[in-house]
PDB file of C-alpha atoms in Angstrom:
ATOM      1  CA  UNK A   1       0.000   0.000   0.000  1.00 61.00           C
ATOM      2  CA  UNK A   2       2.854   2.380   0.850  1.00 65.00           C
ATOM      3  CA  UNK A   3       4.348   1.723  -2.600  1.00 71.00           C
ATOM      4  CA  UNK A   4       1.020   2.647  -4.209  1.00 74.00           C
ATOM      5  CA  UNK A   5       0.820   5.875  -2.212  1.00 80.00           C
ATOM      6  CA  UNK A   6       4.381   6.803  -3.171  1.00 80.00           C
ATOM      7  CA  UNK A   7       3.531   6.167  -6.813  1.00 79.00           C
ATOM      8  CA  UNK A   8       0.401   8.328  -6.647  1.00 83.00           C
ATOM      9  CA  UNK A   9       2.333  11.096  -4.888  1.00 84.00           C
ATOM     10  CA  UNK A  10       5.093  10.980  -7.526  1.00 83.00           C
ATOM     11  CA  UNK A  11       2.491  11.492 -10.259  1.00 86.00           C
ATOM     12  CA  UNK A  12       1.257  14.757  -8.732  1.00 89.00           C
ATOM     13  CA  UNK A  13       2.402  18.141 -10.010  1.00 91.00           C
ATOM     14  CA  UNK A  14       4.506  20.329  -7.725  1.00 94.00           C
ATOM     15  CA  UNK A  15       1.534  22.458  -6.618  1.00 95.00           C
ATOM     16  CA  UNK A  16      -0.512  19.338  -5.867  1.00 95.00           C
ATOM     17  CA  UNK A  17       2.399  17.865  -3.899  1.00 96.00           C
ATOM     18  CA  UNK A  18       2.582  21.006  -1.764  1.00 97.00           C
ATOM     19  CA  UNK A  19      -1.158  20.810  -1.168  1.00 97.00           C
ATOM     20  CA  UNK A  20      -0.900  17.139  -0.169  1.00 96.00           C
ATOM     21  CA  UNK A  21       1.975  17.840   2.247  1.00 96.00           C
ATOM     22  CA  UNK A  22       0.126  20.760   3.834  1.00 97.00           C
ATOM     23  CA  UNK A  23      -3.063  18.733   4.280  1.00 97.00           C
ATOM     24  CA  UNK A  24      -1.165  15.757   5.726  1.00 96.00           C
ATOM     25  CA  UNK A  25       0.690  17.944   8.243  1.00 96.00           C
ATOM     26  CA  UNK A  26      -2.579  19.656   9.211  1.00 95.00           C
ATOM     27  CA  UNK A  27      -4.288  16.310   9.906  1.00 95.00           C
ATOM     28  CA  UNK A  28      -1.323  14.791  11.772  1.00 93.00           C
ATOM     29  CA  UNK A  29      -0.832  17.928  13.879  1.00 92.00           C
ATOM     30  CA  UNK A  30      -4.478  18.064  14.964  1.00 91.00           C
ATOM     31  CA  UNK A  31      -4.697  14.319  15.635  1.00 92.00           C
ATOM     32  CA  UNK A  32      -1.491  14.079  17.664  1.00 90.00           C
ATOM     33  CA  UNK A  33      -2.387  17.054  19.834  1.00 88.00           C
ATOM     34  CA  UNK A  34      -5.900  15.708  20.447  1.00 89.00           C
ATOM     35  CA  UNK A  35      -5.044  12.044  21.046  1.00 90.00           C
ATOM     36  CA  UNK A  36      -2.149  12.794  23.376  1.00 88.00           C
ATOM     37  CA  UNK A  37      -4.098  15.458  25.236  1.00 86.00           C
ATOM     38  CA  UNK A  38      -1.412  18.071  24.615  1.00 84.00           C
ATOM     39  CA  UNK A  39      -1.836  21.848  24.722  1.00 82.00           C
ATOM     40  CA  UNK A  40      -2.664  23.286  21.314  1.00 74.00           C
ATOM     41  CA  UNK A  41       0.750  24.844  20.706  1.00 77.00           C
ATOM     42  CA  UNK A  42       2.973  22.199  22.312  1.00 78.00           C
ATOM     43  CA  UNK A  43       4.012  20.818  18.912  1.00 84.00           C
ATOM     44  CA  UNK A  44       3.408  23.931  16.856  1.00 90.00           C
ATOM     45  CA  UNK A  45       5.737  26.182  18.872  1.00 91.00           C
ATOM     46  CA  UNK A  46       8.791  24.492  17.349  1.00 93.00           C
ATOM     47  CA  UNK A  47       7.718  25.288  13.799  1.00 95.00           C
ATOM     48  CA  UNK A  48       5.789  28.578  13.940  1.00 96.00           C
ATOM     49  CA  UNK A  49       7.613  31.821  13.168  1.00 97.00           C
ATOM     50  CA  UNK A  50       7.841  33.807  16.420  1.00 95.00           C
ATOM     51  CA  UNK A  51       7.691  37.584  16.369  1.00 94.00           C
ATOM     52  CA  UNK A  52      10.557  37.793  18.865  1.00 92.00           C
ATOM     53  CA  UNK A  53      13.820  38.082  16.933  1.00 91.00           C
ATOM     54  CA  UNK A  54      15.988  36.324  19.529  1.00 91.00           C
ATOM     55  CA  UNK A  55      13.602  33.385  19.761  1.00 93.00           C
ATOM     56  CA  UNK A  56      13.717  33.142  15.965  1.00 95.00           C
ATOM     57  CA  UNK A  57      17.543  32.947  16.077  1.00 95.00           C
ATOM     58  CA  UNK A  58      17.117  29.812  18.195  1.00 94.00           C
ATOM     59  CA  UNK A  59      14.888  28.165  15.583  1.00 95.00           C
ATOM     60  CA  UNK A  60      15.858  29.597  12.175  1.00 96.00           C
ATOM     61  CA  UNK A  61      14.126  26.725  10.336  1.00 96.00           C
ATOM     62  CA  UNK A  62      10.811  28.343  11.320  1.00 97.00           C
ATOM     63  CA  UNK A  63      11.314  30.880   8.491  1.00 97.00           C
ATOM     64  CA  UNK A  64      10.121  28.083   6.188  1.00 97.00           C
ATOM     65  CA  UNK A  65       8.336  25.556   8.427  1.00 97.00           C
ATOM     66  CA  UNK A  66       5.704  28.073   9.576  1.00 97.00           C
ATOM     67  CA  UNK A  67       4.166  27.836   6.095  1.00 97.00           C
ATOM     68  CA  UNK A  68       3.217  24.161   6.552  1.00 97.00           C
ATOM     69  CA  UNK A  69       0.967  24.717   9.585  1.00 96.00           C
ATOM     70  CA  UNK A  70      -2.536  26.195   9.671  1.00 95.00           C
ATOM     71  CA  UNK A  71      -4.831  27.380  12.436  1.00 92.00           C
ATOM     72  CA  UNK A  72      -8.039  25.724  11.265  1.00 92.00           C
ATOM     73  CA  UNK A  73      -9.951  24.145   8.410  1.00 95.00           C
ATOM     74  CA  UNK A  74     -11.012  27.451   6.844  1.00 95.00           C
ATOM     75  CA  UNK A  75      -7.421  28.687   6.945  1.00 95.00           C
ATOM     76  CA  UNK A  76      -5.974  25.719   5.068  1.00 97.00           C
ATOM     77  CA  UNK A  77      -8.982  25.296   2.745  1.00 97.00           C
ATOM     78  CA  UNK A  78      -8.775  28.773   1.198  1.00 96.00           C
ATOM     79  CA  UNK A  79      -4.984  28.733   0.994  1.00 97.00           C
ATOM     80  CA  UNK A  80      -4.928  25.391  -0.813  1.00 97.00           C
ATOM     81  CA  UNK A  81      -7.814  26.349  -3.098  1.00 96.00           C
ATOM     82  CA  UNK A  82      -6.041  29.502  -4.286  1.00 96.00           C
ATOM     83  CA  UNK A  83      -2.741  27.593  -4.589  1.00 97.00           C
ATOM     84  CA  UNK A  84      -4.395  24.965  -6.787  1.00 96.00           C
ATOM     85  CA  UNK A  85      -5.896  27.394  -9.305  1.00 95.00           C
ATOM     86  CA  UNK A  86      -3.019  29.883  -9.396  1.00 96.00           C
ATOM     87  CA  UNK A  87      -0.580  26.970  -9.590  1.00 96.00           C
ATOM     88  CA  UNK A  88      -2.332  25.597 -12.680  1.00 95.00           C
ATOM     89  CA  UNK A  89      -1.900  28.901 -14.501  1.00 95.00           C
ATOM     90  CA  UNK A  90       1.708  29.221 -13.343  1.00 96.00           C
ATOM     91  CA  UNK A  91       2.665  25.717 -14.439  1.00 95.00           C
ATOM     92  CA  UNK A  92       1.192  26.288 -17.893  1.00 93.00           C
ATOM     93  CA  UNK A  93       3.881  28.944 -18.307  1.00 93.00           C
ATOM     94  CA  UNK A  94       6.857  27.615 -16.344  1.00 94.00           C
ATOM     95  CA  UNK A  95       8.215  24.467 -14.790  1.00 93.00           C
ATOM     96  CA  UNK A  96       8.312  23.225 -11.185  1.00 94.00           C
ATOM     97  CA  UNK A  97      11.752  24.689 -10.419  1.00 95.00           C
ATOM     98  CA  UNK A  98      10.594  28.267 -10.976  1.00 96.00           C
ATOM     99  CA  UNK A  99       7.366  27.514  -9.105  1.00 97.00           C
ATOM    100  CA  UNK A 100       9.393  26.404  -6.077  1.00 97.00           C
ATOM    101  CA  UNK A 101      11.499  29.568  -6.334  1.00 97.00           C
ATOM    102  CA  UNK A 102       8.495  31.886  -6.317  1.00 97.00           C
ATOM    103  CA  UNK A 103       6.593  29.970  -3.644  1.00 98.00           C
ATOM    104  CA  UNK A 104       9.361  29.583  -1.086  1.00 98.00           C
ATOM    105  CA  UNK A 105      10.934  32.984  -1.711  1.00 98.00           C
ATOM    106  CA  UNK A 106       7.438  34.361  -1.085  1.00 98.00           C
ATOM    107  CA  UNK A 107       7.294  32.396   2.177  1.00 98.00           C
ATOM    108  CA  UNK A 108      10.692  33.767   3.242  1.00 98.00           C
ATOM    109  CA  UNK A 109      10.029  37.395   2.269  1.00 98.00           C
ATOM    110  CA  UNK A 110       6.607  37.217   3.928  1.00 97.00           C
ATOM    111  CA  UNK A 111       8.239  35.918   7.107  1.00 97.00           C
ATOM    112  CA  UNK A 112      10.871  38.667   7.026  1.00 97.00           C
ATOM    113  CA  UNK A 113       8.208  41.376   6.630  1.00 97.00           C
ATOM    114  CA  UNK A 114       6.326  39.852   9.579  1.00 97.00           C
ATOM    115  CA  UNK A 115       9.473  39.892  11.742  1.00 96.00           C
ATOM    116  CA  UNK A 116      10.362  43.401  10.673  1.00 95.00           C
ATOM    117  CA  UNK A 117       6.867  44.743  11.330  1.00 95.00           C
ATOM    118  CA  UNK A 118       6.627  43.349  14.862  1.00 94.00           C
ATOM    119  CA  UNK A 119      10.089  44.621  15.794  1.00 93.00           C
ATOM    120  CA  UNK A 120       9.888  48.083  14.211  1.00 93.00           C
ATOM    121  CA  UNK A 121       6.343  49.490  14.221  1.00 93.00           C
ATOM    122  CA  UNK A 122       5.388  50.937  17.637  1.00 91.00           C
ATOM    123  CA  UNK A 123       1.778  49.733  17.396  1.00 90.00           C
ATOM    124  CA  UNK A 124       2.966  46.122  17.148  1.00 91.00           C
ATOM    125  CA  UNK A 125       5.886  46.041  19.589  1.00 88.00           C
ATOM    126  CA  UNK A 126       3.871  44.867  22.575  1.00 82.00           C
ATOM    127  CA  UNK A 127       1.925  42.186  20.764  1.00 86.00           C
ATOM    128  CA  UNK A 128       2.527  38.525  21.535  1.00 87.00           C
ATOM    129  CA  UNK A 129       1.932  36.501  18.403  1.00 91.00           C
ATOM    130  CA  UNK A 130       3.458  34.076  15.897  1.00 94.00           C
ATOM    131  CA  UNK A 131       3.008  33.402  12.204  1.00 96.00           C
ATOM    132  CA  UNK A 132       1.680  30.223  10.607  1.00 96.00           C
ATOM    133  CA  UNK A 133       0.100  29.442   7.242  1.00 96.00           C
ATOM    134  CA  UNK A 134       1.061  29.176   3.573  1.00 97.00           C
ATOM    135  CA  UNK A 135      -0.558  32.507   2.660  1.00 96.00           C
ATOM    136  CA  UNK A 136       2.703  34.335   1.845  1.00 97.00           C
ATOM    137  CA  UNK A 137       3.816  31.652  -0.620  1.00 97.00           C
ATOM    138  CA  UNK A 138       0.330  31.314  -2.114  1.00 98.00           C
ATOM    139  CA  UNK A 139       0.053  35.085  -2.550  1.00 98.00           C
ATOM    140  CA  UNK A 140       3.499  35.187  -4.178  1.00 98.00           C
ATOM    141  CA  UNK A 141       2.415  32.634  -6.813  1.00 98.00           C
ATOM    142  CA  UNK A 142      -0.905  34.400  -7.437  1.00 97.00           C
ATOM    143  CA  UNK A 143       0.579  37.889  -7.754  1.00 98.00           C
ATOM    144  CA  UNK A 144       3.394  36.551  -9.935  1.00 98.00           C
ATOM    145  CA  UNK A 145       0.807  35.267 -12.414  1.00 97.00           C
ATOM    146  CA  UNK A 146      -1.190  38.512 -12.201  1.00 96.00           C
ATOM    147  CA  UNK A 147       1.939  40.580 -12.894  1.00 96.00           C
ATOM    148  CA  UNK A 148       3.403  38.361 -15.612  1.00 96.00           C
ATOM    149  CA  UNK A 149       0.274  38.105 -17.760  1.00 95.00           C
ATOM    150  CA  UNK A 150      -1.802  41.007 -16.351  1.00 95.00           C
ATOM    151  CA  UNK A 151      -4.227  41.244 -19.284  1.00 93.00           C
ATOM    152  CA  UNK A 152      -5.076  37.545 -19.335  1.00 91.00           C
ATOM    153  CA  UNK A 153      -8.761  37.072 -18.478  1.00 91.00           C
ATOM    154  CA  UNK A 154     -10.059  34.328 -16.196  1.00 89.00           C
ATOM    155  CA  UNK A 155     -13.622  33.237 -15.516  1.00 86.00           C
ATOM    156  CA  UNK A 156     -14.812  34.271 -12.056  1.00 81.00           C
ATOM    157  CA  UNK A 157     -18.255  32.774 -11.420  1.00 80.00           C
ATOM    158  CA  UNK A 158     -20.448  34.745 -13.891  1.00 82.00           C
ATOM    159  CA  UNK A 159     -18.007  37.082 -15.603  1.00 84.00           C
ATOM    160  CA  UNK A 160     -14.444  37.433 -16.852  1.00 89.00           C
ATOM    161  CA  UNK A 161     -11.800  39.483 -15.070  1.00 90.00           C
ATOM    162  CA  UNK A 162      -8.281  40.466 -16.042  1.00 94.00           C
ATOM    163  CA  UNK A 163      -5.703  38.973 -13.721  1.00 94.00           C
ATOM    164  CA  UNK A 164      -4.275  42.328 -12.699  1.00 95.00           C
ATOM    165  CA  UNK A 165      -7.707  43.362 -11.351  1.00 95.00           C
ATOM    166  CA  UNK A 166      -7.694  40.309  -9.077  1.00 95.00           C
ATOM    167  CA  UNK A 167      -4.136  40.939  -7.889  1.00 96.00           C
ATOM    168  CA  UNK A 168      -4.796  44.623  -7.177  1.00 96.00           C
ATOM    169  CA  UNK A 169      -7.983  43.760  -5.267  1.00 96.00           C
ATOM    170  CA  UNK A 170      -6.229  41.203  -3.037  1.00 95.00           C
ATOM    171  CA  UNK A 171      -3.380  43.586  -2.171  1.00 96.00           C
ATOM    172  CA  UNK A 172      -5.849  46.433  -1.496  1.00 96.00           C
ATOM    173  CA  UNK A 173      -7.915  44.257   0.864  1.00 95.00           C
ATOM    174  CA  UNK A 174      -4.815  43.387   2.914  1.00 95.00           C
ATOM    175  CA  UNK A 175      -3.755  47.036   3.114  1.00 95.00           C
ATOM    176  CA  UNK A 176      -7.215  48.207   4.192  1.00 94.00           C
ATOM    177  CA  UNK A 177      -7.576  45.564   6.903  1.00 93.00           C
ATOM    178  CA  UNK A 178      -4.226  46.180   8.642  1.00 92.00           C
ATOM    179  CA  UNK A 179      -5.528  49.100  10.793  1.00 90.00           C
ATOM    180  CA  UNK A 180      -8.485  46.969  11.948  1.00 86.00           C
ATOM    181  CA  UNK A 181      -6.057  44.815  13.939  1.00 79.00           C
ATOM    182  CA  UNK A 182      -7.476  41.614  12.406  1.00 80.00           C
ATOM    183  CA  UNK A 183      -4.601  39.220  11.723  1.00 89.00           C
ATOM    184  CA  UNK A 184      -2.048  42.001  11.226  1.00 93.00           C
ATOM    185  CA  UNK A 185       0.850  39.532  11.094  1.00 94.00           C
ATOM    186  CA  UNK A 186      -0.833  37.519   8.386  1.00 94.00           C
ATOM    187  CA  UNK A 187      -1.598  40.672   6.382  1.00 96.00           C
ATOM    188  CA  UNK A 188       2.035  41.749   6.553  1.00 96.00           C
ATOM    189  CA  UNK A 189       3.147  38.309   5.386  1.00 97.00           C
ATOM    190  CA  UNK A 190       0.653  38.442   2.489  1.00 97.00           C
ATOM    191  CA  UNK A 191       2.062  41.792   1.400  1.00 97.00           C
ATOM    192  CA  UNK A 192       5.612  40.435   1.606  1.00 97.00           C
ATOM    193  CA  UNK A 193       4.652  37.506  -0.596  1.00 97.00           C
ATOM    194  CA  UNK A 194       2.840  39.831  -3.003  1.00 98.00           C
ATOM    195  CA  UNK A 195       5.905  42.068  -3.245  1.00 98.00           C
ATOM    196  CA  UNK A 196       8.139  39.113  -4.066  1.00 98.00           C
ATOM    197  CA  UNK A 197       5.723  37.764  -6.662  1.00 97.00           C
ATOM    198  CA  UNK A 198       5.379  41.142  -8.380  1.00 97.00           C
ATOM    199  CA  UNK A 199       9.110  41.923  -8.469  1.00 97.00           C
ATOM    200  CA  UNK A 200       9.983  38.399  -9.637  1.00 97.00           C
ATOM    201  CA  UNK A 201       7.483  38.566 -12.503  1.00 97.00           C
ATOM    202  CA  UNK A 202       8.425  42.045 -13.703  1.00 96.00           C
ATOM    203  CA  UNK A 203      12.136  41.208 -13.606  1.00 96.00           C
ATOM    204  CA  UNK A 204      11.491  37.987 -15.515  1.00 95.00           C
ATOM    205  CA  UNK A 205       9.679  39.951 -18.229  1.00 94.00           C
ATOM    206  CA  UNK A 206      12.921  41.939 -18.583  1.00 93.00           C
ATOM    207  CA  UNK A 207      14.907  38.717 -18.911  1.00 92.00           C
ATOM    208  CA  UNK A 208      16.278  38.535 -15.342  1.00 95.00           C
ATOM    209  CA  UNK A 209      15.494  35.540 -13.140  1.00 95.00           C
ATOM    210  CA  UNK A 210      16.035  36.738  -9.560  1.00 95.00           C
ATOM    211  CA  UNK A 211      15.517  33.202  -8.256  1.00 94.00           C
ATOM    212  CA  UNK A 212      18.603  31.661  -9.832  1.00 93.00           C
ATOM    213  CA  UNK A 213      20.689  32.091  -6.690  1.00 93.00           C
ATOM    214  CA  UNK A 214      17.968  30.411  -4.625  1.00 94.00           C
ATOM    215  CA  UNK A 215      17.878  27.519  -7.130  1.00 92.00           C
ATOM    216  CA  UNK A 216      21.634  27.051  -6.778  1.00 92.00           C
ATOM    217  CA  UNK A 217      21.266  27.094  -2.996  1.00 92.00           C
ATOM    218  CA  UNK A 218      18.616  24.343  -3.147  1.00 91.00           C
ATOM    219  CA  UNK A 219      20.776  22.351  -5.557  1.00 90.00           C
ATOM    220  CA  UNK A 220      23.677  22.617  -3.113  1.00 89.00           C
ATOM    221  CA  UNK A 221      21.527  21.231  -0.299  1.00 88.00           C
ATOM    222  CA  UNK A 222      20.257  18.408  -2.525  1.00 85.00           C
ATOM    223  CA  UNK A 223      23.782  17.487  -3.549  1.00 87.00           C
ATOM    224  CA  UNK A 224      24.746  17.041   0.090  1.00 86.00           C
ATOM    225  CA  UNK A 225      22.413  14.055   0.212  1.00 81.00           C
ATOM    226  CA  UNK A 226      23.439  12.507  -3.069  1.00 76.00           C
ATOM    227  CA  UNK A 227      26.397  10.360  -3.931  1.00 57.00           C
ATOM    228  CA  UNK A 228      28.615  11.981  -6.437  1.00 55.00           C
ATOM    229  CA  UNK A 229      29.228   9.590  -9.254  1.00 49.00           C
ATOM    230  CA  UNK A 230      32.776   9.437 -10.492  1.00 50.00           C
ATOM    231  CA  UNK A 231      33.003   9.862 -14.238  1.00 52.00           C
ATOM    232  CA  UNK A 232      35.451   7.617 -16.058  1.00 47.00           C
ATOM    233  CA  UNK A 233      38.095   9.675 -17.914  1.00 52.00           C
ATOM    234  CA  UNK A 234      38.033   9.670 -21.695  1.00 51.00           C
ATOM    235  CA  UNK A 235      40.957   7.603 -22.926  1.00 49.00           C
ATOM    236  CA  UNK A 236      41.396   8.582 -26.559  1.00 45.00           C
ATOM    237  CA  UNK A 237      41.712  11.831 -28.441  1.00 47.00           C
ATOM    238  CA  UNK A 238      38.961  10.677 -30.779  1.00 46.00           C
ATOM    239  CA  UNK A 239      36.483  10.198 -27.956  1.00 48.00           C
ATOM    240  CA  UNK A 240      37.284  13.561 -26.415  1.00 47.00           C
ATOM    241  CA  UNK A 241      36.665  15.295 -29.704  1.00 44.00           C
ATOM    242  CA  UNK A 242      33.402  13.449 -30.141  1.00 46.00           C
ATOM    243  CA  UNK A 243      32.280  14.396 -26.663  1.00 47.00           C
ATOM    244  CA  UNK A 244      33.010  18.065 -27.361  1.00 46.00           C
ATOM    245  CA  UNK A 245      31.015  17.929 -30.600  1.00 52.00           C
ATOM    246  CA  UNK A 246      28.130  16.265 -28.848  1.00 55.00           C
ATOM    247  CA  UNK A 247      28.179  18.915 -26.138  1.00 53.00           C
ATOM    248  CA  UNK A 248      28.196  21.633 -28.777  1.00 53.00           C
ATOM    249  CA  UNK A 249      25.190  20.056 -30.503  1.00 54.00           C
ATOM    250  CA  UNK A 250      23.319  19.833 -27.200  1.00 58.00           C
ATOM    251  CA  UNK A 251      24.041  23.478 -26.396  1.00 62.00           C
ATOM    252  CA  UNK A 252      22.834  24.511 -29.855  1.00 58.00           C
ATOM    253  CA  UNK A 253      19.584  22.559 -29.414  1.00 67.00           C
ATOM    254  CA  UNK A 254      19.057  24.091 -25.981  1.00 70.00           C
ATOM    255  CA  UNK A 255      19.527  27.599 -27.342  1.00 71.00           C
ATOM    256  CA  UNK A 256      16.982  27.010 -30.099  1.00 73.00           C
ATOM    257  CA  UNK A 257      14.575  25.476 -27.600  1.00 75.00           C
ATOM    258  CA  UNK A 258      14.938  28.448 -25.230  1.00 77.00           C
ATOM    259  CA  UNK A 259      14.509  30.963 -28.061  1.00 75.00           C
ATOM    260  CA  UNK A 260      11.211  29.358 -29.004  1.00 79.00           C
ATOM    261  CA  UNK A 261      10.046  29.466 -25.371  1.00 80.00           C
ATOM    262  CA  UNK A 262      11.015  33.147 -25.081  1.00 75.00           C
ATOM    263  CA  UNK A 263       9.106  33.971 -28.273  1.00 80.00           C
ATOM    264  CA  UNK A 264       5.948  32.282 -26.962  1.00 80.00           C
ATOM    265  CA  UNK A 265       6.242  33.957 -23.530  1.00 79.00           C
ATOM    266  CA  UNK A 266       6.669  37.325 -25.209  1.00 73.00           C
ATOM    267  CA  UNK A 267       3.489  36.666 -27.194  1.00 77.00           C
ATOM    268  CA  UNK A 268       1.634  35.807 -23.958  1.00 76.00           C
ATOM    269  CA  UNK A 269       2.873  38.995 -22.297  1.00 67.00           C
ATOM    270  CA  UNK A 270       1.609  41.115 -25.192  1.00 67.00           C
ATOM    271  CA  UNK A 271      -1.597  39.354 -26.232  1.00 70.00           C
ATOM    272  CA  UNK A 272      -2.519  36.901 -23.474  1.00 68.00           C
ATOM    273  CA  UNK A 273      -2.392  33.121 -23.175  1.00 69.00           C
ATOM    274  CA  UNK A 274      -5.473  32.594 -25.337  1.00 69.00           C
ATOM    275  CA  UNK A 275      -3.684  34.122 -28.337  1.00 74.00           C
ATOM    276  CA  UNK A 276      -1.449  31.038 -28.583  1.00 74.00           C
ATOM    277  CA  UNK A 277      -2.120  28.343 -31.144  1.00 78.00           C
ATOM    278  CA  UNK A 278      -2.739  24.787 -29.970  1.00 74.00           C
ATOM    279  CA  UNK A 279       0.756  23.799 -31.108  1.00 76.00           C
ATOM    280  CA  UNK A 280       2.301  26.660 -29.120  1.00 78.00           C
ATOM    281  CA  UNK A 281       0.290  25.716 -26.010  1.00 74.00           C
ATOM    282  CA  UNK A 282       1.351  22.076 -26.340  1.00 73.00           C
ATOM    283  CA  UNK A 283       4.997  23.056 -26.811  1.00 77.00           C
ATOM    284  CA  UNK A 284       4.913  25.366 -23.758  1.00 74.00           C
ATOM    285  CA  UNK A 285       3.232  22.712 -21.632  1.00 71.00           C
ATOM    286  CA  UNK A 286       5.854  20.103 -22.573  1.00 74.00           C
ATOM    287  CA  UNK A 287       8.667  22.586 -21.967  1.00 71.00           C
ATOM    288  CA  UNK A 288       7.278  23.353 -18.521  1.00 65.00           C
ATOM    289  CA  UNK A 289       7.273  19.672 -17.621  1.00 58.00           C
ATOM    290  CA  UNK A 290      10.942  19.390 -18.619  1.00 58.00           C
ATOM    291  CA  UNK A 291      12.060  22.470 -16.627  1.00 55.00           C
TER     292      UNK A 291
END
């Protein structure tokens, strides 16, 4: 049975995997606390992002782990619902690596804005709170999509709306509700995620991927847990020359492939996703799966 579950999990897209992990952690957290008769925050306190800077220094992992815990069913339901739909649009344009960059950089920037707000703004200095929830990462993905293809229309119940209208509305709601004192920490984290998503998208339109350094960092961590395979040296001049030619051919194919992707993305930016032909959509979808 465990093999079957692993197989089903492996078949999921990156957004669906994140949703599955979040839901599993939510269920396990609630069950363990209930069945063992523990206080509500006895387990959570090790993973939530505290507002106190010195406590955060003692548990730096909480800058990421806070995003996997949610306060209640409504909290996780809406976060995962938005992540599912915004993730589908995102992954029609780009692959899982860039999705991970935007999502987790949004989580980190959202956490930093939360920490900064509760240690700088006088109105928040005396508050005792902590941050949990995937909202910053979810907002980063959503605002990225809204900023990258702002004029793309999506169906919202009975009418169509341009994506940039949706993004502007969400940011405006968070800004308006901060003075009400309702979930101020969460609102600050949302705005941090929104800022990351917007900047990432606009820089990508200009040809700059600000998440490349983060990708290399993740690759470095992954490599720590992998065995490095030793490559056998090439023994003849003929084989070395052939290897160089093969590498040159591969690089040439990659450049052509990337140029075609850039051309399609430029068309989306100017005219919207629906302006693509079926062949272009299929090519972009396959390219996203390979990324």
